Amino acid sequence: MAMQWRLDGEPTWYAPNAVGLWGIVAFALSVRLLIWVASTYAPEKVHGAEIGLLLFSVIVAVVHVLTCRRAARAN
């Protein structure tokens, strides 16, 4: 699965399908866990976690869909 593209649209490197499909899920869960830990143990330092999580979730979902569509088109 192509993971990154040059400006001309050609892939620069590839990853195994499992990494391409599940790596972003693991990354999103890790970020969510980090935000939960920060909100629980240092709430005075966390501001606007809800809107940040919403934006992060939308961005990750869009990027994941685009990556999967591009990978399906390449095969």
XYZ file of N, CA and C in Angstrom:
225
model
N 0.851 -1.170 0.000
C 0.000 0.000 0.000
C 0.896 1.231 0.000
N 0.650 2.120 -0.938
C 1.425 3.362 -0.999
C 1.058 4.230 0.196
N 2.061 4.805 0.833
C 1.833 5.567 2.055
C 2.122 7.059 1.902
N 2.889 7.423 0.922
C 3.227 8.830 0.733
C 3.464 9.050 -0.749
N 3.052 10.238 -1.236
C 3.166 10.516 -2.654
C 3.973 11.776 -2.892
N 4.707 11.775 -4.011
C 5.427 12.977 -4.439
C 4.439 13.965 -5.029
N 4.918 15.142 -5.359
C 4.054 16.167 -5.927
C 3.515 15.776 -7.301
N 4.228 14.897 -8.009
C 3.755 14.462 -9.323
C 2.755 13.306 -9.247
N 2.406 12.850 -8.027
C 1.400 11.810 -7.848
C 1.943 10.403 -7.769
N 3.240 10.225 -7.878
C 3.840 8.897 -7.786
C 4.158 8.559 -6.332
N 3.974 7.295 -5.917
C 4.287 6.904 -4.536
C 5.785 6.983 -4.256
N 6.128 7.403 -3.033
C 7.537 7.449 -2.648
C 7.937 6.227 -1.835
N 6.990 5.642 -1.087
C 7.286 4.418 -0.344
C 6.007 3.639 -0.072
N 6.191 2.358 0.179
C 5.075 1.446 0.387
C 5.185 0.803 1.760
N 4.043 0.387 2.301
C 3.986 -0.336 3.568
C 3.112 -1.573 3.365
N 3.285 -2.578 4.206
C 2.386 -3.739 4.119
C 0.934 -3.291 4.350
N -0.005 -4.043 3.801
C -1.419 -3.670 3.933
C -1.866 -3.546 5.378
N -1.408 -4.431 6.239
C -1.809 -4.377 7.649
C -1.360 -3.067 8.288
N -0.177 -2.627 7.969
C 0.330 -1.366 8.524
C -0.473 -0.198 7.960
N -0.743 -0.215 6.685
C -1.480 0.874 6.055
C -2.913 0.988 6.558
N -3.555 -0.144 6.807
C -4.948 -0.120 7.239
C -5.107 0.077 8.741
N -4.259 -0.537 9.537
C -4.436 -0.516 10.989
C -3.492 0.438 11.704
N -2.460 0.915 11.037
C -1.529 1.840 11.678
C -2.193 3.139 12.077
N -3.056 3.664 11.224
C -3.741 4.923 11.537
C -4.722 4.731 12.688
N -5.323 3.559 12.783
C -6.230 3.272 13.901
C -5.445 3.248 15.211
N -4.301 2.578 15.214
C -3.459 2.538 16.417
C -2.981 3.934 16.790
N -2.625 4.739 15.803
C -2.195 6.112 16.055
C -3.319 6.926 16.684
N -4.529 6.818 16.134
C -5.670 7.572 16.662
C -5.988 7.158 18.090
N -5.942 5.868 18.374
C -6.201 5.404 19.741
C -5.115 5.868 20.703
N -3.890 5.915 20.241
C -2.794 6.396 21.088
C -2.962 7.876 21.434
N -3.348 8.672 20.452
C -3.580 10.100 20.703
C -4.751 10.277 21.656
N -5.806 9.493 21.467
C -6.973 9.576 22.350
C -6.584 9.215 23.779
N -5.775 8.182 23.948
C -5.305 7.786 25.279
C -4.468 8.897 25.903
N -3.610 9.518 25.132
C -2.790 10.625 25.638
C -3.662 11.788 26.110
N -4.690 12.115 25.346
C -5.584 13.207 25.735
C -6.374 12.831 26.983
N -6.819 11.597 27.084
C -7.540 11.152 28.277
C -6.648 11.231 29.515
N -5.404 10.775 29.397
C -4.469 10.834 30.531
C -4.229 12.287 30.932
N -4.018 13.154 29.967
C -3.793 14.563 30.281
C -5.024 15.186 30.926
N -6.214 14.860 30.429
C -7.449 15.409 30.993
C -7.709 14.891 32.399
N -7.289 13.674 32.672
C -7.525 13.066 33.980
C -6.521 13.547 35.020
N -5.250 13.582 34.666
C -4.205 13.860 35.649
C -3.706 15.302 35.661
N -3.996 16.061 34.614
C -3.594 17.476 34.580
C -4.678 18.299 33.889
N -5.896 18.304 34.439
C -7.002 18.986 33.747
C -6.800 20.496 33.607
N -6.005 21.085 34.476
C -5.778 22.530 34.379
C -4.936 22.907 33.166
N -4.262 21.938 32.567
C -3.414 22.203 31.397
C -4.094 21.827 30.077
N -5.290 21.272 30.177
C -6.011 20.839 28.979
C -7.183 21.790 28.747
N -7.210 22.415 27.577
C -8.267 23.363 27.232
C -8.845 22.991 25.877
N -10.136 22.845 25.806
C -10.800 22.556 24.532
C -10.554 21.156 24.023
N -10.493 20.184 24.910
C -10.218 18.810 24.487
C -11.334 18.252 23.603
N -12.572 18.640 23.873
C -13.699 18.088 23.117
C -13.638 18.498 21.637
N -13.434 19.782 21.390
C -13.371 20.241 19.999
C -12.113 19.707 19.315
N -11.032 19.596 20.051
C -9.809 19.026 19.491
C -9.982 17.573 19.099
N -10.657 16.807 19.964
C -10.917 15.402 19.646
C -11.846 15.264 18.448
N -12.833 16.135 18.369
C -13.741 16.095 17.232
C -13.000 16.374 15.929
N -12.214 17.420 15.896
C -11.451 17.751 14.690
C -10.446 16.657 14.342
N -9.757 16.139 15.350
C -8.791 15.070 15.121
C -9.485 13.839 14.529
N -10.644 13.479 15.065
C -11.374 12.310 14.576
C -11.802 12.484 13.127
N -12.295 13.659 12.788
C -12.734 13.917 11.415
C -11.546 13.864 10.455
N -10.444 14.486 10.832
C -9.258 14.503 9.974
C -8.713 13.095 9.768
N -8.617 12.321 10.841
C -8.097 10.953 10.731
C -9.015 10.105 9.853
N -10.328 10.243 10.016
C -11.264 9.460 9.208
C -11.140 9.813 7.725
N -11.050 11.091 7.409
C -10.933 11.516 6.008
C -9.625 11.015 5.395
N -8.534 11.161 6.122
C -7.242 10.691 5.611
C -7.249 9.182 5.409
N -7.860 8.459 6.326
C -7.913 7.000 6.207
C -8.743 6.585 4.980
N -9.874 7.220 4.775
C -10.709 6.904 3.611
C -9.965 7.217 2.314
N -9.316 8.369 2.252
C -8.571 8.729 1.044
C -7.422 7.766 0.777
N -6.719 7.354 1.825
C -5.616 6.404 1.671
C -6.143 5.052 1.174
N -7.238 4.586 1.740
C -7.806 3.299 1.304
C -8.316 3.371 -0.129
N -8.951 4.480 -0.503
C -9.423 4.634 -1.883
C -8.262 4.657 -2.864
N -7.221 5.355 -2.507
C -6.038 5.427 -3.393
C -5.384 4.060 -3.521
N -5.324 3.313 -2.412
C -4.719 1.971 -2.444
C -5.573 1.019 -3.278
N -6.886 1.125 -3.174
C -7.763 0.262 -3.951
C -7.639 0.570 -5.446
N -7.491 1.818 -5.772
C -7.350 2.215 -7.179
C -6.013 1.729 -7.756
N -4.974 1.666 -6.915
C -3.652 1.240 -7.378
C -3.619 -0.256 -7.683
N -4.457 -1.019 -6.993
C -4.466 -2.474 -7.198
C -5.341 -2.758 -8.357
